[in-house]
Amino acid sequence: MKTHAEWKALSESLTFRSQAWINGQFVDAESGETFECINPTNEQKLADVSSCDQADADIAVAHAREVYRSGVWSEMAPAQRKRVLLKLADLMEAHKDEFAVLDTLDMGKSISEMVGIDIPDSIDCFRWTAECIDKVYGEIAPTGNDTLALISHEPVGVVAAITPWNYPLMMAAWKIAPALAAGNSVILKPSEKSPLSVLRLAELAKEAGIPDGVFNVLPGFGHTVGKALALHNDVNVLAFTGSSRVAGMLMGYAGESNMKRIWLEAGGKSPNLIFDDCDDVKKAAAGAAAAIFSNQGEVCIACSRVYVQKSIKEEFIAALAEEASRYQPGDPLDPATKMGPVVDGTQLATVQRYIQSAEDEGGNILLGGQPEYVDGQGFFVKPTIVTEAHNGMTFVKEEIFGPVLAVCEFETEEEAIELANDSQYGLGAAIWTANLSRAHRVSRKIHSGMVWVNTWGEGDMTVPFGGVKASGNGRDKSLHALEKYSELKQVMIRL
Ligand code: NAD
């Protein structure tokens, strides 16, 4: 691992790609408009980035469609597509430090998380998916003897992927890798808050051998270029990760236009159930702190609601406060920093508003609660724990997307399940217990796409990632992700 000084030196030596990437080259937005990309650590401008709109969406979709029709990628043998995507993964690996710095500068994530999670997981996503694509077989249906029915997978066509800012490279990788592997053309619309790393990725994609027009990146504001893509009649699939509010709007756009297939990975308010029969209260507290303070709480699966069994409440809260104090905000380029700034001033104001509402509604601010400045600047906020919380409070119901933890109590297993499920969201959940039967029983009853037992957030390319209820309908990662970007076709032959 590089030192703080070395990461800083690397960050100062970088040049940023700031134009849209269409048909294999960097171009200005048709309008010539740009927006400012700001470093949340020091509030300084990093770049003026092309601000795309409807005109750019039309151009990118036309190129994506043309190259799709040509078959140069869509009809390429899967083994050959695999080789190209493996080359892209190798190029990402060769530039891994640059990617780590780009996202850290752009959205404030600590460099140690970039190096330990985002970068290896993004590369692994390309490698694993590439390796899968020439091992996915079709089927022969068990029809009668005088017919032969073939079931095969085909690419869908043009995929638009709209991604958030909290894991800029990784969220993009989870969508681009399977969509490209399945033979589609892809247009990526990154968040306006963190577009830099995927613009660099586009260049490497070309170097790896992805034909021009197959992969395009359109930076810009969601309600201009994102909406244009979502309403476009020549986009076949819309894959989205972001807030539930925007996810709902996208469903409307799909219905208003061509009924494009739409996959939504949306918000969360994940519960964390701490039972008094857990193995080790300190371990559970460390897990609970990581589950809310990693990436400044800007994590869709953040367990922002802790429910602790009454008999161990005091012991648990004391251990939790000690663990939380390890997450003091600092310069995210310092490898010792566990928590960087939140993404921008708007997000900081949102977090503060929720902390204020927690206090106003009777919560006890045990830790944090204040904004913080590092070297007199930046959008930093202290890790915040609010005790005496309950499900009736606004900050317990709504997604904050910041380092704010509500601690509530329960007495029985049934009550814990009911409280956990009392939410519009259903993304993740964690359970801490040494009782195997309870672990299975509670996991089955929790309404969410993912449950972690005696751990939190652990993932692997082999398992699907996604939620239920207002947390969405799609699954990233695993073989199931390929289903999002493939059509099933049957061909019936009378013999
Ligand atoms: P957001 O919904 O504000 O924006 C997400 C993307 O949608 C951005 O690229 C944005 O520009 C675009 N967008 C905004 N309005 C649009 C519109 N009208 N039409 C088309 N596109 C539009 O979300 P965010 O603030 O970037 O990200 C945070 C949210 O993402 C949180 O709710 C978090 O839980 C969620 N998230 C979910 C997952 C998951 O896998 N379920 C993963 C990461 C983040």
CSV table of N, CA, C and O and ligand atoms in Angstrom, one decimal, residues 162-166 171 174 189-192 220-223 226-227 240-246 249-250 253 265-268 300 399 401 427 465 471 476, ligand 1:
chain,number,residue,atom,x,y,z
A,162,ILE,N,-27.8,3.4,-15.9
A,162,ILE,CA,-27.8,4.7,-15.1
A,162,ILE,C,-27.3,4.4,-13.7
A,162,ILE,O,-27.9,3.5,-13.0
A,163,THR,N,-26.2,5.0,-13.3
A,163,THR,CA,-25.5,4.6,-12.0
A,163,THR,C,-25.4,5.7,-11.0
A,163,THR,O,-25.4,6.9,-11.4
A,164,PRO,N,-25.2,5.4,-9.7
A,164,PRO,CA,-25.1,6.4,-8.7
A,164,PRO,C,-23.7,6.8,-8.4
A,164,PRO,O,-22.8,6.3,-9.1
A,165,TRP,N,-23.4,7.6,-7.4
A,165,TRP,CA,-22.1,8.1,-7.1
A,165,TRP,C,-21.4,7.4,-6.0
A,165,TRP,O,-20.2,7.6,-5.8
A,166,ASN,N,-22.0,6.5,-5.3
A,166,ASN,CA,-21.4,6.0,-4.1
A,166,ASN,C,-20.3,4.9,-4.3
A,166,ASN,O,-19.4,4.8,-3.5
A,171,MET,N,-20.3,0.1,-9.3
A,171,MET,CA,-21.7,0.0,-9.7
A,171,MET,C,-21.8,-0.1,-11.3
A,171,MET,O,-22.7,-0.8,-11.8
A,174,TRP,N,-20.8,-3.7,-12.4
A,174,TRP,CA,-21.8,-4.7,-12.2
A,174,TRP,C,-22.8,-4.7,-13.3
A,174,TRP,O,-23.5,-5.7,-13.5
A,189,LYS,N,-24.7,6.1,-18.2
A,189,LYS,CA,-24.9,7.4,-17.7
A,189,LYS,C,-24.5,7.5,-16.2
A,189,LYS,O,-25.2,7.1,-15.4
A,190,PRO,N,-23.2,7.9,-16.0
A,190,PRO,CA,-22.8,7.9,-14.6
A,190,PRO,C,-23.4,9.1,-13.8
A,190,PRO,O,-23.9,10.0,-14.4
A,191,SER,N,-23.3,9.1,-12.5
A,191,SER,CA,-23.8,10.2,-11.7
A,191,SER,C,-23.0,11.4,-12.0
A,191,SER,O,-21.8,11.4,-12.2
A,192,GLU,N,-23.7,12.6,-12.0
A,192,GLU,CA,-23.0,13.9,-12.3
A,192,GLU,C,-22.0,14.2,-11.1
A,192,GLU,O,-21.2,15.0,-11.2
A,220,GLY,N,-23.7,13.7,-17.4
A,220,GLY,CA,-24.7,14.8,-17.5
A,220,GLY,C,-25.7,14.6,-16.3
A,220,GLY,O,-25.7,13.6,-15.6
A,221,PHE,N,-26.6,15.5,-16.2
A,221,PHE,CA,-27.6,15.5,-15.1
A,221,PHE,C,-28.7,14.5,-15.5
A,221,PHE,O,-29.0,14.3,-16.7
A,222,GLY,N,-29.2,13.8,-14.5
A,222,GLY,CA,-30.1,12.7,-14.7
A,222,GLY,C,-31.4,13.1,-15.4
A,222,GLY,O,-31.8,12.5,-16.3
A,223,HIS,N,-31.9,14.3,-15.0
A,223,HIS,CA,-33.2,14.7,-15.6
A,223,HIS,C,-33.1,15.2,-17.0
A,223,HIS,O,-34.1,15.5,-17.7
A,226,GLY,N,-30.3,11.4,-18.5
A,226,GLY,CA,-30.8,10.1,-18.0
A,226,GLY,C,-32.2,9.9,-18.4
A,226,GLY,O,-32.7,8.8,-18.8
A,227,LYS,N,-33.0,11.0,-18.3
A,227,LYS,CA,-34.4,10.9,-18.7
A,227,LYS,C,-34.5,10.7,-20.2
A,227,LYS,O,-35.4,9.9,-20.6
A,240,PHE,N,-30.8,0.3,-13.8
A,240,PHE,CA,-30.6,1.5,-12.9
A,240,PHE,C,-30.2,1.1,-11.5
A,240,PHE,O,-30.7,0.1,-11.0
A,241,THR,N,-29.2,1.9,-11.0
A,241,THR,CA,-29.0,1.8,-9.6
A,241,THR,C,-29.0,3.2,-9.1
A,241,THR,O,-28.4,4.1,-9.6
A,242,GLY,N,-29.8,3.5,-8.0
A,242,GLY,CA,-30.0,4.8,-7.4
A,242,GLY,C,-31.1,4.8,-6.5
A,242,GLY,O,-31.5,3.8,-5.9
A,243,SER,N,-31.7,6.0,-6.3
A,243,SER,CA,-32.7,6.1,-5.2
A,243,SER,C,-34.1,5.5,-5.7
A,243,SER,O,-34.3,5.4,-6.9
A,244,SER,N,-34.9,5.2,-4.7
A,244,SER,CA,-36.2,4.6,-5.0
A,244,SER,C,-37.1,5.7,-5.7
A,244,SER,O,-37.9,5.4,-6.5
A,245,ARG,N,-36.9,7.0,-5.3
A,245,ARG,CA,-37.7,8.0,-5.9
A,245,ARG,C,-37.5,8.1,-7.4
A,245,ARG,O,-38.4,8.0,-8.2
A,246,VAL,N,-36.2,8.1,-7.9
A,246,VAL,CA,-35.9,8.1,-9.3
A,246,VAL,C,-36.3,6.8,-9.9
A,246,VAL,O,-36.8,6.7,-11.1
A,249,MET,N,-39.8,7.0,-11.0
A,249,MET,CA,-39.9,7.8,-12.2
A,249,MET,C,-39.6,7.0,-13.5
A,249,MET,O,-40.2,7.1,-14.5
A,250,LEU,N,-38.5,6.2,-13.4
A,250,LEU,CA,-38.1,5.5,-14.6
A,250,LEU,C,-39.1,4.4,-15.0
A,250,LEU,O,-39.3,4.2,-16.2
A,253,TYR,N,-41.3,6.3,-17.2
A,253,TYR,CA,-40.7,6.6,-18.5
A,253,TYR,C,-40.8,5.4,-19.4
A,253,TYR,O,-41.0,5.5,-20.6
A,265,GLU,N,-32.3,-1.2,-9.0
A,265,GLU,CA,-31.6,-1.5,-7.8
A,265,GLU,C,-31.6,-0.2,-7.0
A,265,GLU,O,-30.9,0.7,-7.3
A,266,ALA,N,-32.5,-0.1,-6.0
A,266,ALA,CA,-32.8,1.2,-5.4
A,266,ALA,C,-32.3,1.2,-3.9
A,266,ALA,O,-31.5,0.5,-3.5
A,267,GLY,N,-33.0,2.1,-3.2
A,267,GLY,CA,-32.5,2.5,-1.8
A,267,GLY,C,-32.8,1.4,-0.8
A,267,GLY,O,-33.3,0.3,-1.0
A,268,GLY,N,-32.3,1.7,0.4
A,268,GLY,CA,-32.4,0.7,1.5
A,268,GLY,C,-32.5,1.4,2.9
A,268,GLY,O,-32.1,2.6,3.0
A,300,CYS,N,-25.8,1.5,0.0
A,300,CYS,CA,-27.3,1.1,-0.1
A,300,CYS,C,-27.6,0.1,0.9
A,300,CYS,O,-28.8,0.1,1.4
A,399,GLU,N,-34.4,6.7,4.2
A,399,GLU,CA,-33.0,6.5,3.9
A,399,GLU,C,-32.2,7.8,4.1
A,399,GLU,O,-32.6,8.8,3.4
A,401,PHE,N,-28.6,8.0,4.0
A,401,PHE,CA,-27.4,7.8,3.1
A,401,PHE,C,-26.2,8.7,3.7
A,401,PHE,O,-25.6,9.4,3.0
A,427,LEU,N,-33.8,-4.3,1.2
A,427,LEU,CA,-32.5,-4.6,0.5
A,427,LEU,C,-31.7,-5.6,1.2
A,427,LEU,O,-31.6,-6.8,0.8
A,465,PHE,N,-27.0,-9.7,-6.0
A,465,PHE,CA,-27.1,-8.5,-5.1
A,465,PHE,C,-28.3,-7.7,-5.5
A,465,PHE,O,-28.4,-7.3,-6.7
A,471,SER,N,-36.9,-1.4,-2.6
A,471,SER,CA,-35.4,-1.5,-2.9
A,471,SER,C,-35.2,-2.0,-4.3
A,471,SER,O,-34.0,-2.2,-4.7
A,476,ASP,N,-27.9,-7.7,-9.4
A,476,ASP,CA,-26.6,-7.6,-10.1
A,476,ASP,C,-25.7,-8.8,-9.6
A,476,ASP,O,-26.1,-9.4,-8.6
B,1,NAD,P1,-30.2,9.1,-7.6
B,1,NAD,O1,-31.5,8.3,-7.8
B,1,NAD,O2,-30.4,10.6,-7.3
B,1,NAD,O3,-29.4,9.1,-9.0
B,1,NAD,C1,-29.0,7.9,-9.5
B,1,NAD,C2,-28.7,8.1,-11.0
B,1,NAD,O4,-29.9,8.5,-11.6
B,1,NAD,C3,-27.7,9.3,-11.3
B,1,NAD,O5,-26.9,9.0,-12.4
B,1,NAD,C4,-28.7,10.4,-11.6
B,1,NAD,O6,-28.1,11.4,-12.5
B,1,NAD,C5,-29.8,9.7,-12.4
B,1,NAD,N1,-31.1,10.4,-12.4
B,1,NAD,C6,-31.5,11.3,-11.5
B,1,NAD,N2,-32.8,11.7,-11.9
B,1,NAD,C7,-33.1,11.1,-13.0
B,1,NAD,C8,-34.2,11.1,-13.9
B,1,NAD,N3,-35.2,11.9,-13.7
B,1,NAD,N4,-34.1,10.3,-15.0
B,1,NAD,C9,-33.1,9.5,-15.2
B,1,NAD,N5,-32.0,9.4,-14.4
B,1,NAD,C10,-32.0,10.2,-13.3
B,1,NAD,O7,-29.3,8.3,-6.6
B,1,NAD,P2,-27.9,8.7,-6.0
B,1,NAD,O8,-28.0,9.8,-5.1
B,1,NAD,O9,-26.9,8.9,-7.2
B,1,NAD,O10,-27.4,7.4,-5.3
B,1,NAD,C11,-27.9,7.1,-4.0
B,1,NAD,C12,-29.0,6.1,-4.0
B,1,NAD,O11,-28.6,4.9,-4.7
B,1,NAD,C13,-29.4,5.6,-2.6
B,1,NAD,O12,-30.8,5.6,-2.5
B,1,NAD,C14,-28.8,4.2,-2.6
B,1,NAD,O13,-29.5,3.3,-1.7
B,1,NAD,C15,-29.0,3.8,-4.0
B,1,NAD,N6,-28.1,2.6,-4.3
B,1,NAD,C16,-28.6,1.4,-4.5
B,1,NAD,C17,-27.8,0.3,-4.7
B,1,NAD,C18,-28.4,-1.1,-4.9
B,1,NAD,O14,-27.7,-2.0,-5.4
B,1,NAD,N7,-29.7,-1.3,-4.6
B,1,NAD,C19,-26.4,0.4,-4.8
B,1,NAD,C20,-25.9,1.7,-4.6
B,1,NAD,C21,-26.7,2.8,-4.4
